[in-house]
mmCIF file of C-alpha atoms and ligand atoms in Angstrom:
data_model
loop_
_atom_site.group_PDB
_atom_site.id
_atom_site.type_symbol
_atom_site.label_atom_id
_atom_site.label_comp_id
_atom_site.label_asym_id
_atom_site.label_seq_id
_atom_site.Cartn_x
_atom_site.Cartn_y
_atom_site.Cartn_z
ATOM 1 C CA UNK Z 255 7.621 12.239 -20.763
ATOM 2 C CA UNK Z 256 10.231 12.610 -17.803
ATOM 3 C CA UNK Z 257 13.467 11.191 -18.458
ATOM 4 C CA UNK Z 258 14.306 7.841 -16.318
ATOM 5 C CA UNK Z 259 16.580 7.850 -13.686
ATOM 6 C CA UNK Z 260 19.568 6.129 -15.514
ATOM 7 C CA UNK Z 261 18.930 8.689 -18.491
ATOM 8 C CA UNK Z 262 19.298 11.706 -16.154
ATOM 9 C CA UNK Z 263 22.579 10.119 -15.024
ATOM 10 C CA UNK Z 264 24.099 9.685 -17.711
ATOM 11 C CA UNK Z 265 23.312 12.940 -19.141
ATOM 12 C CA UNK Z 266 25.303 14.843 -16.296
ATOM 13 C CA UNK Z 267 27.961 12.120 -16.582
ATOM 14 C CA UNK Z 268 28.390 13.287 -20.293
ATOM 15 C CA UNK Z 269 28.224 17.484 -19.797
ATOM 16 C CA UNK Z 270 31.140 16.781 -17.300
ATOM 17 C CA UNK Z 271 32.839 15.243 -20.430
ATOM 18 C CA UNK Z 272 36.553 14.172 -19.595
ATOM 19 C CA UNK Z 273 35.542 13.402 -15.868
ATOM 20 C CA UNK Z 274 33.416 11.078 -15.934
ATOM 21 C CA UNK Z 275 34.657 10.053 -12.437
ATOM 22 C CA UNK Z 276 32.598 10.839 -9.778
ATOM 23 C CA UNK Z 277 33.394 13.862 -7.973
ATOM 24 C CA UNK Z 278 31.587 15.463 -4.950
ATOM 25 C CA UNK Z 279 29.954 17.954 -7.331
ATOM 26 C CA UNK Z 280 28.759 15.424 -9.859
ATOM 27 C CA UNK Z 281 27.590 13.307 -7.414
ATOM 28 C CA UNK Z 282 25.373 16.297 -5.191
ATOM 29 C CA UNK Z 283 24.028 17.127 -9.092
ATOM 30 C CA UNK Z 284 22.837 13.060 -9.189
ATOM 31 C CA UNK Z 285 21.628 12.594 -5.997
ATOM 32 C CA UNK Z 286 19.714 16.135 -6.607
ATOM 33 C CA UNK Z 287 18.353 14.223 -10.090
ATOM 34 C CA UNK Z 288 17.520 11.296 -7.157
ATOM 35 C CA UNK Z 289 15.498 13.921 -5.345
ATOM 36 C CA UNK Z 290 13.650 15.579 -8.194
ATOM 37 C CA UNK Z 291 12.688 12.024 -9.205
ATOM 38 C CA UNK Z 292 11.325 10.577 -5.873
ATOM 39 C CA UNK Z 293 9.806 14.612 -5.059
ATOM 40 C CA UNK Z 294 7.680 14.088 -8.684
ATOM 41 C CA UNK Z 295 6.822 10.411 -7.929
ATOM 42 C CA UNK Z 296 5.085 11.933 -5.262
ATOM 43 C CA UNK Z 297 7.194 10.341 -2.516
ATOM 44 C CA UNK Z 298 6.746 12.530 0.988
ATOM 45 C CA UNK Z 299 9.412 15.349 1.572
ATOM 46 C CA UNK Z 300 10.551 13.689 4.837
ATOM 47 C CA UNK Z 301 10.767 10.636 3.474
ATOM 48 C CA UNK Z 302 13.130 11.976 0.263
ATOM 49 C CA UNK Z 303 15.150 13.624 2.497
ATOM 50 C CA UNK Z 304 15.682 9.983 4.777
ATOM 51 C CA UNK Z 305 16.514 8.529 1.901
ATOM 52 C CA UNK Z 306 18.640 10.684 -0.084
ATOM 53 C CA UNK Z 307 20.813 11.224 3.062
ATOM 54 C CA UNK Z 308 21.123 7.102 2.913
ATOM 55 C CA UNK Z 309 22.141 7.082 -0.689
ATOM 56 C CA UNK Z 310 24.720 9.774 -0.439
ATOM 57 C CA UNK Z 311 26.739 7.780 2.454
ATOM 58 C CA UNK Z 312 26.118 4.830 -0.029
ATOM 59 C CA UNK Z 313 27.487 6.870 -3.024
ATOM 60 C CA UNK Z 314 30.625 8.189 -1.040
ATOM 61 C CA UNK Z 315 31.250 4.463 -0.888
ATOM 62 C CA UNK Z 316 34.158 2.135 -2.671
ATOM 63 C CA UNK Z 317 31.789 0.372 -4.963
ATOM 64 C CA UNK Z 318 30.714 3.616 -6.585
ATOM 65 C CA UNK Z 319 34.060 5.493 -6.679
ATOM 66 C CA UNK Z 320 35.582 2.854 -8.080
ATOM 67 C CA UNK Z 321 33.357 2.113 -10.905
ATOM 68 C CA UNK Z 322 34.028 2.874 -14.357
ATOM 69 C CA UNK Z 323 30.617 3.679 -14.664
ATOM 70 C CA UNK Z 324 29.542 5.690 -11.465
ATOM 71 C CA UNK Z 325 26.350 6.997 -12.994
ATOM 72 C CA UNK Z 326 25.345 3.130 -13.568
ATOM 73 C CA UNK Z 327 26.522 2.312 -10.415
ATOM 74 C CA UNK Z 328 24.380 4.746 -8.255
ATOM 75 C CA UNK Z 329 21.480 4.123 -10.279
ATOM 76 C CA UNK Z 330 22.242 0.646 -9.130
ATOM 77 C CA UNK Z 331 22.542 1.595 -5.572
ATOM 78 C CA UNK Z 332 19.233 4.133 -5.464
ATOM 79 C CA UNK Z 333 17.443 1.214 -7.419
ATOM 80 C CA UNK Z 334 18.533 -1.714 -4.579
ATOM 81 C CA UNK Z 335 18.169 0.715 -1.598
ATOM 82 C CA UNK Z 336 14.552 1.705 -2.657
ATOM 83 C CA UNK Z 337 13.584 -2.013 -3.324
ATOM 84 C CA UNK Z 338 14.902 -2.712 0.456
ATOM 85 C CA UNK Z 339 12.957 0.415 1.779
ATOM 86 C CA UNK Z 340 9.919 -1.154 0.015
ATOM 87 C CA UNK Z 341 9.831 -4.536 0.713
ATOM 88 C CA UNK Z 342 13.146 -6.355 -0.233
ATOM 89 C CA UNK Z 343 12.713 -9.595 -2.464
ATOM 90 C CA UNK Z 344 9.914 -10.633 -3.602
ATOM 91 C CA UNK Z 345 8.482 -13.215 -1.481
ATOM 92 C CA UNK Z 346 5.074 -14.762 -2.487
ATOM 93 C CA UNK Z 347 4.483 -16.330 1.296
ATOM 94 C CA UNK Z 348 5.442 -12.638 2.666
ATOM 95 C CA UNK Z 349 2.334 -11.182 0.476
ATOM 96 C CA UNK Z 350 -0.248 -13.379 1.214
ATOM 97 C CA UNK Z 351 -2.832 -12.771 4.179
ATOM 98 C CA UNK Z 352 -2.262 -14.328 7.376
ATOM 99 C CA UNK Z 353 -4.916 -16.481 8.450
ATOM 100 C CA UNK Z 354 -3.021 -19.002 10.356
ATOM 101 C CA UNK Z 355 -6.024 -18.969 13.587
ATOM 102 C CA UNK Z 356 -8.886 -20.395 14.854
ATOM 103 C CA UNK Z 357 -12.095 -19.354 12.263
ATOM 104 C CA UNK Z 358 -13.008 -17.166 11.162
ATOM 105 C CA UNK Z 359 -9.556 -15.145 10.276
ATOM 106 C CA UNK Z 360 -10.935 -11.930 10.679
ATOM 107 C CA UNK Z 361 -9.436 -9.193 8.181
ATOM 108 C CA UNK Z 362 -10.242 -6.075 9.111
ATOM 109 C CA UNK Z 363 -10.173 -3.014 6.619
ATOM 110 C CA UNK Z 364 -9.351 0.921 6.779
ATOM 111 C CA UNK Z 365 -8.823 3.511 5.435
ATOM 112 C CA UNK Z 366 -10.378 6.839 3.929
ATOM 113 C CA UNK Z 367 -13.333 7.167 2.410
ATOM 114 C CA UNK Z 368 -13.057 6.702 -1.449
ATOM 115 C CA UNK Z 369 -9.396 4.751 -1.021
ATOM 116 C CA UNK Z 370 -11.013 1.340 -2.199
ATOM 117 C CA UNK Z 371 -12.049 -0.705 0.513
ATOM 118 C CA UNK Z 372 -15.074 -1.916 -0.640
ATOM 119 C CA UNK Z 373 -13.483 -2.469 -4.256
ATOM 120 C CA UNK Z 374 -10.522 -4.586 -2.434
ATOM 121 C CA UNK Z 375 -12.725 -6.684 0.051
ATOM 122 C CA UNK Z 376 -14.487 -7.785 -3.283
ATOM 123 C CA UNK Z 377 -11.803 -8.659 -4.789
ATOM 124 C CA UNK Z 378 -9.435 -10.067 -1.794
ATOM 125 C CA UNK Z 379 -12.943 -12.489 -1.629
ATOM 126 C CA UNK Z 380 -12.348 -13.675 -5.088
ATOM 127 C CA UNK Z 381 -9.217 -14.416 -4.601
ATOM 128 C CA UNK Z 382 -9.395 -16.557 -0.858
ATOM 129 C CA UNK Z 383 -12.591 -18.174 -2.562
ATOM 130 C CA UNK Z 384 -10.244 -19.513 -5.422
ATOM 131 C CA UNK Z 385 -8.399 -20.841 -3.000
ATOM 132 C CA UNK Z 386 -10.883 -23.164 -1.982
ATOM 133 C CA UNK Z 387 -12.054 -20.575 1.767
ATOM 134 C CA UNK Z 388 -15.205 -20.339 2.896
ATOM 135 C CA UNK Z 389 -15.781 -16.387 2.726
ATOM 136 C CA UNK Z 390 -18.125 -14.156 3.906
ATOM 137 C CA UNK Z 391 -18.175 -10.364 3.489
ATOM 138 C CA UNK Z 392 -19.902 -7.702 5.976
ATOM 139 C CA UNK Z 393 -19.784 -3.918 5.663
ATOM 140 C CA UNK Z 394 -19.483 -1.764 8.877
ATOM 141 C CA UNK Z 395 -20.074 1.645 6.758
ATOM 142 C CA UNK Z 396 -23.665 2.543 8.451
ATOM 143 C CA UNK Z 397 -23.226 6.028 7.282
ATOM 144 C CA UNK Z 398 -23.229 5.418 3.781
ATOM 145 C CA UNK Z 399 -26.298 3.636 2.675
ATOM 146 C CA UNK Z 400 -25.005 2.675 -0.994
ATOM 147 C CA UNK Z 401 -21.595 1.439 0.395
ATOM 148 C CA UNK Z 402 -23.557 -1.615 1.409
ATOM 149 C CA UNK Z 403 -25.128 -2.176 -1.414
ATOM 150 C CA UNK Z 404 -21.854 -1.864 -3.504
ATOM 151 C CA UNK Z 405 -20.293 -4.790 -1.131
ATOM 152 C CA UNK Z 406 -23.164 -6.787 -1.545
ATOM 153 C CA UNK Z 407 -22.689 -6.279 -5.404
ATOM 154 C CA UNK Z 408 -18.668 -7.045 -5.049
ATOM 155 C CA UNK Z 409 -19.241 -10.070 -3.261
ATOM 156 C CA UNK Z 410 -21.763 -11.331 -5.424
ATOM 157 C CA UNK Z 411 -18.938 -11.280 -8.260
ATOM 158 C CA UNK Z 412 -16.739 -12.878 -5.796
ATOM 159 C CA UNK Z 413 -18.834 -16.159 -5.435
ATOM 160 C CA UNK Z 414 -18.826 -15.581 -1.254
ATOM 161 C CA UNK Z 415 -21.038 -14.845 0.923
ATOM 162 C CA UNK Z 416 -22.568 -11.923 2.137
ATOM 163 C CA UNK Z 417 -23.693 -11.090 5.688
ATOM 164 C CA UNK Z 418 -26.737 -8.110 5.151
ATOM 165 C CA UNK Z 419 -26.323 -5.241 7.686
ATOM 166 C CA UNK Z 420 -28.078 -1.421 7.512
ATOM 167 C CA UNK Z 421 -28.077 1.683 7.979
ATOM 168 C CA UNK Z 422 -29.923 1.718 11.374
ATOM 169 C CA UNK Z 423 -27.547 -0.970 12.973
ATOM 170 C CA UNK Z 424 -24.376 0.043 15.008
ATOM 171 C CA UNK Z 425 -21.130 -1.142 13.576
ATOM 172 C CA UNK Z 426 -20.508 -3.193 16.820
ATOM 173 C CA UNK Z 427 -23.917 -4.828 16.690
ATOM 174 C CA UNK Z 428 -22.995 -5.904 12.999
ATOM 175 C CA UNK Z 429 -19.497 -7.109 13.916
ATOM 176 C CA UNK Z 430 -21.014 -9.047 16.642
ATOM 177 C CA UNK Z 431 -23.875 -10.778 14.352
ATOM 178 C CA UNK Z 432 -21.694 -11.443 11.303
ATOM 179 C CA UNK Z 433 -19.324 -13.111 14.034
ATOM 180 C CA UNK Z 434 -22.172 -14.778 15.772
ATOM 181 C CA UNK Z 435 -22.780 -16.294 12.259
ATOM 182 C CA UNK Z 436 -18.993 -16.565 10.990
ATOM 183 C CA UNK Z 437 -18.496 -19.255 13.550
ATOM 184 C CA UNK Z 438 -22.040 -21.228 13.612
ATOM 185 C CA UNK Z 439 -21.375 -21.396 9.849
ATOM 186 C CA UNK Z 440 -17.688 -22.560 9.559
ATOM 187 C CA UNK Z 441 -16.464 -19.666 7.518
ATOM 188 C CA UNK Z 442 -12.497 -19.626 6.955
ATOM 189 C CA UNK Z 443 -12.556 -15.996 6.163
ATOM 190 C CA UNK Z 444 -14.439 -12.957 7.307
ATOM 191 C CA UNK Z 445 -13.718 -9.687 5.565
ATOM 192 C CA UNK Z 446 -15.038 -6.399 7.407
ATOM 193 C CA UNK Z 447 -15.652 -3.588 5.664
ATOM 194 C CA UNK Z 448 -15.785 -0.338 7.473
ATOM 195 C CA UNK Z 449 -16.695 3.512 7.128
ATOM 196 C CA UNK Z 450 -14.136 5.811 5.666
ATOM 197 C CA UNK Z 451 -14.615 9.717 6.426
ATOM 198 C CA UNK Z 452 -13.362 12.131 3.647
ATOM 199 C CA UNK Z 453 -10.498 13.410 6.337
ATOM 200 C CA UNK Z 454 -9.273 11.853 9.520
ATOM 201 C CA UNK Z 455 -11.614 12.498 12.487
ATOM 202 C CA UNK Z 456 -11.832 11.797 15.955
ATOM 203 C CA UNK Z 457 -14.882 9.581 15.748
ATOM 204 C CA UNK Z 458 -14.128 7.419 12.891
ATOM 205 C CA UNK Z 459 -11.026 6.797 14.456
ATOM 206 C CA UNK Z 460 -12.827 6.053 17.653
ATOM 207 C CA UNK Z 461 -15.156 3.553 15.715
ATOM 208 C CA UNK Z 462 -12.801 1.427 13.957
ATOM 209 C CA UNK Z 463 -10.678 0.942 16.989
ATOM 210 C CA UNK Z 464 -13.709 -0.525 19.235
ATOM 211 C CA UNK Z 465 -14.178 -2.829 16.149
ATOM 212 C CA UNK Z 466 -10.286 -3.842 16.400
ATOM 213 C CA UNK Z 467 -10.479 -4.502 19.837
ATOM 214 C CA UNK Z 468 -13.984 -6.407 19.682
ATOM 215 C CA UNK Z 469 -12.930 -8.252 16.585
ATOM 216 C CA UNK Z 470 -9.261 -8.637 17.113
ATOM 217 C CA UNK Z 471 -8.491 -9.227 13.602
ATOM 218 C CA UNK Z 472 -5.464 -11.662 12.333
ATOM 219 C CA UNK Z 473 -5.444 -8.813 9.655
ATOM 220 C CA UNK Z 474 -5.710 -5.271 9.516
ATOM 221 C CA UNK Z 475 -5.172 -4.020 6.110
ATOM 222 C CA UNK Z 476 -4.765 -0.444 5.876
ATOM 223 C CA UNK Z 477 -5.953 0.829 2.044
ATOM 224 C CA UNK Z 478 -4.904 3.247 0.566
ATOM 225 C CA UNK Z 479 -4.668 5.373 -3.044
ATOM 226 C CA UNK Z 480 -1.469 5.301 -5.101
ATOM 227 C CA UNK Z 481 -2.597 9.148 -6.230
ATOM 228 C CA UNK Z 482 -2.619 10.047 -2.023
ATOM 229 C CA UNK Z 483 1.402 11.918 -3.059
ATOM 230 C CA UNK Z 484 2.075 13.886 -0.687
ATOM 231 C CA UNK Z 485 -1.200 13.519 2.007
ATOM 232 C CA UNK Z 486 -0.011 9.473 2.117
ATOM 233 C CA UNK Z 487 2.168 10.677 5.061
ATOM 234 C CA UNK Z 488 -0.587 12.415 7.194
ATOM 235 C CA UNK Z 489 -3.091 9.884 6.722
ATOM 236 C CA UNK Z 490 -0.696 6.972 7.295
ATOM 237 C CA UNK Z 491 0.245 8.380 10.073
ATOM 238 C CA UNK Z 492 -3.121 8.547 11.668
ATOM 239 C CA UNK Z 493 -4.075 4.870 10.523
ATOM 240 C CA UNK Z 494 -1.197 3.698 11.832
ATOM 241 C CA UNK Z 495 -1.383 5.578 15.419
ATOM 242 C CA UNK Z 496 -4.925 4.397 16.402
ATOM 243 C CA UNK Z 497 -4.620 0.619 14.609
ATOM 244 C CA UNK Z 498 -1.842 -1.991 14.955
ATOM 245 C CA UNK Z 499 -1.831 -2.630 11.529
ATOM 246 C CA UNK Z 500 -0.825 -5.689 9.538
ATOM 247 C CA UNK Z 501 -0.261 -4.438 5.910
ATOM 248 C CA UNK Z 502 -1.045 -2.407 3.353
ATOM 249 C CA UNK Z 503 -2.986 -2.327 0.078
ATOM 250 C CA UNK Z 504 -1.981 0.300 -2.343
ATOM 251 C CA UNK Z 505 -5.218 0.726 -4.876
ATOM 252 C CA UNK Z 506 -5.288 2.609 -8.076
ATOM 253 C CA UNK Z 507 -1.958 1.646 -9.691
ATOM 254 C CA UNK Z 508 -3.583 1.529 -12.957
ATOM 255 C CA UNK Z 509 -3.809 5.606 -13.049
ATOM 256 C CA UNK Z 510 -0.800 7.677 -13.968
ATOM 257 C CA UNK Z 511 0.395 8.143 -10.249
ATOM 258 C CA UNK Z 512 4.348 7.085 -10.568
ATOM 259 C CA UNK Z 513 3.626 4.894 -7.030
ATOM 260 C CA UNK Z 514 5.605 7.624 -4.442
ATOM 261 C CA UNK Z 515 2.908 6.718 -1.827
ATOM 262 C CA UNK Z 516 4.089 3.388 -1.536
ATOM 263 C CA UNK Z 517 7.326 4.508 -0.597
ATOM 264 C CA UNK Z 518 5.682 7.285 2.117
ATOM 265 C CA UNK Z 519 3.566 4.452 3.277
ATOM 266 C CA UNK Z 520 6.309 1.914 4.175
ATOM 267 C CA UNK Z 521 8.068 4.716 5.775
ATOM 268 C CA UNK Z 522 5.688 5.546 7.781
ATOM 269 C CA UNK Z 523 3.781 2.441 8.834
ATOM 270 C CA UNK Z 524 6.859 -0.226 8.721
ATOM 271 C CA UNK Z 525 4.155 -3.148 7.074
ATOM 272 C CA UNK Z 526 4.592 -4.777 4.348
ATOM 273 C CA UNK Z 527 2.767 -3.641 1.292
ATOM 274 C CA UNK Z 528 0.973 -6.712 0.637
ATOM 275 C CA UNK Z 529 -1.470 -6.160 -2.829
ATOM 276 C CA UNK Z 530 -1.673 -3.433 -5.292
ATOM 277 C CA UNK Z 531 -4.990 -2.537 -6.998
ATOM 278 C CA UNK Z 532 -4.483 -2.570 -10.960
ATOM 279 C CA UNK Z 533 -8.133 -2.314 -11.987
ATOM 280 C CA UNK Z 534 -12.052 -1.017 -10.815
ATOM 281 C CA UNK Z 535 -13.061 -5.253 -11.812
ATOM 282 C CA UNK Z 536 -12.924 -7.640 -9.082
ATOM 283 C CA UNK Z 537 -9.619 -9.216 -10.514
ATOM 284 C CA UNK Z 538 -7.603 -6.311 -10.590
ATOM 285 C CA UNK Z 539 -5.633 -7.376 -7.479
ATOM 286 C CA UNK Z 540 -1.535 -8.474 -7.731
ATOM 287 C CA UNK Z 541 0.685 -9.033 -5.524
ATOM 288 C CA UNK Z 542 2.884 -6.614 -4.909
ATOM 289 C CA UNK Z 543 6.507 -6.578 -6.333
ATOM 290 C CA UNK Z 544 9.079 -4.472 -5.000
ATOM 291 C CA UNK Z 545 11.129 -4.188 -7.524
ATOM 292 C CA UNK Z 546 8.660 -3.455 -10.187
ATOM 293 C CA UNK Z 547 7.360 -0.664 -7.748
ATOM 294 C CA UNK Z 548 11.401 1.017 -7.408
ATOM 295 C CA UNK Z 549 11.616 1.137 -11.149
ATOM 296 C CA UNK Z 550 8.034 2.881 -11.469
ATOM 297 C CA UNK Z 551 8.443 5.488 -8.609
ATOM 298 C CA UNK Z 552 12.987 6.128 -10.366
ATOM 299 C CA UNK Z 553 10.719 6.750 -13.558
HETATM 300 P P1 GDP S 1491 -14.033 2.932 -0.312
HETATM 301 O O1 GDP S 1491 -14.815 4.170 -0.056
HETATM 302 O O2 GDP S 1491 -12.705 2.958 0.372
HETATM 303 O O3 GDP S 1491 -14.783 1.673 -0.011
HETATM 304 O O4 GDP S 1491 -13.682 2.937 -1.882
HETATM 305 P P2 GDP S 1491 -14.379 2.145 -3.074
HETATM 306 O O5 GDP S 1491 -14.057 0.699 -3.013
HETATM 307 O O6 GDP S 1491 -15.819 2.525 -3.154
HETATM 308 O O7 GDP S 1491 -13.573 2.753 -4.312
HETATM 309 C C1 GDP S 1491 -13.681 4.109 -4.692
HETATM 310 C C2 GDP S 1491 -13.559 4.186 -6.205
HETATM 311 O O8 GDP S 1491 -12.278 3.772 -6.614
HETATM 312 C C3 GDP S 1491 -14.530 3.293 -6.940
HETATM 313 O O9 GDP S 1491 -15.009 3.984 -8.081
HETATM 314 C C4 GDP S 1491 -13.699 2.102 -7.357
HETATM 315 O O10 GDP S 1491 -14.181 1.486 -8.535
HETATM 316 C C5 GDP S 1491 -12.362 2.749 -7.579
HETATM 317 N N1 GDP S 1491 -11.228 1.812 -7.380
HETATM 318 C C6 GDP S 1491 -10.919 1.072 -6.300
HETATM 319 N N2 GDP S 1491 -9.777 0.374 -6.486
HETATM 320 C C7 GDP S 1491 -9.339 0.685 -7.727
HETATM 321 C C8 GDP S 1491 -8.193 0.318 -8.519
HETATM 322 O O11 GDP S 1491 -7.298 -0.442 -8.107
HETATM 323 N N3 GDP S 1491 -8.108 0.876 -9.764
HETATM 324 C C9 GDP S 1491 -9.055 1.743 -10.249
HETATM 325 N N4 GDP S 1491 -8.888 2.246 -11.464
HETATM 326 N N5 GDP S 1491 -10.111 2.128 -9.524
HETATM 327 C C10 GDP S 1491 -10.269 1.602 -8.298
#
């Protein structure tokens, strides 16, 4: 079991008995502890080194110097800087999808295969349809012939709707028909699933940005896996380059990643991570909570 952040401190605090004052040495031994912590929490290299230059100016600050406890107070400081670099206060309103337009709001998803697209459209549909939206589902993924299946499956758990595509359509046919239909049948919400490659290529790129600029989704929720680590960056990156993206859904929370992506992700992307997946079932969706996510990823 790794020590926690605050545990760490206040072990160096105590071997530097009779100086418990911080000192420029004590303090580059913490803010090293800060960067062993975030580095096996799987936040990005780049992104550690960002933020442990931030907490040092922070830490060279009157609040900290001044403290009686400085190991308390920097904990304090790497705890509230992280929470801002993640998402600040909790806000409820600030999680929830944007579907203030015309309908259908269109959300559109992405992401690699195997991130949990298909598990999150199911589950995002179980959630707008307890909230009283009409909902309809339609995958994109014409390469994989089970991934339609699964979201008819996911949907029928959901209690929406499902709009049947195959294998032999073109993604932009399907958008257009599941659109066509969308609007003829007064659906609120229409939730597009699309094809995720193992690795970033060309072409998939390519495909889900004609179906962004067909579509023009209200939402464009980039998914990703909490266990990414270190590849978050690179495939962030890419997501974010070819989509304007509207948020972020960070999926497999329940494993024993310590939740570093997140941190990567917000770095790289700038959107607000807006659910967290907790579970494979179609109710394992939350909200996400920035400061619940800070004290995971400080350990
Ligand atoms: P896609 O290829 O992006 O559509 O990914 P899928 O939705 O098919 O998900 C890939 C795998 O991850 C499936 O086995 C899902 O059950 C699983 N999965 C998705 N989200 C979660 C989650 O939040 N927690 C857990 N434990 N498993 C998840």
């Amino acid at each position: 079991m790794l020590d926690n952040l605050s545990t760490r401190f206040s072990k160096i605090i105590k071997t530097m008995r009779g100086q418990a004052r911080l000192t420029e040495e004590n303090t580059a031994e913490m803010l090293r502890e800060v960067r062993m912590a975030l580095l096996e929490a799987d936040v990005a290299l780049p992104v550690v080194r960002d933020f442990v230059a931030k907490i040092k100016e922070k830490a060279l600050g009157e609040e900290v110097i001044s403290s009686l406890t400085p190991g308390q107070a920097l904990v304090g400081i790497v705890h509230g800087e992280l929470v801002n670099l993640i998402g600040g206060e909790y806000d409820a309103r600030a999680v929830e999808l944007n579907l203030a337009t015309t309908p259908p709001a269109i959300v559109l998803m992405a992401g690699l295969q195997g991130a949990g697209k298909t598990t999150t459209v199911g589950k995002l549909a179980k959630r707008l349809v307890e909230q009283k939206k009409k909902v309809m589902t339609v995958s994109c993924d014409v390469y994989r012939p089970a991934a339609i299946e699964q979201l008819k499956s996911v949907t029928a758990q959901s209690g929406a709707e499902f709009f049947p595509s195959t294998p032999e359509q073109k993604p932009a046919d399907i958008a257009a028909a599941a659109l066509d239909y969308a609007k003829k049948h007064y659906i609120d919400v229409l939730l597009v699933d699309t094809a995720g490659r193992l690795g970033i290529d060309e072409v998939m790129m390519n495909e889900i940005s004609a179906l962004h600029a067909q579509l023009k989704p209200i939402e464009t929720l980039f998914v990703i896996d909490a266990m990414a680590g270190q590849d978050a960056v690179n495939t962030a990156k890419a997501f974010n380059d070819a989509l304007p993206l509207t948020g972020v859904v960070l999926t497999k929370l329940d494993g024993d990643s310590r939740g570093g992506a997140a941190l990567s992700v917000r770095h790289i992307t700038g959107k607000p991570i807006k659910f967290v997946g907790v579970s494979e079932k179609i109710d394992g969706l939350d909200a996400f909570h920035p400061d619940r996510m800070a004290q995971r990823i400080l350990g």
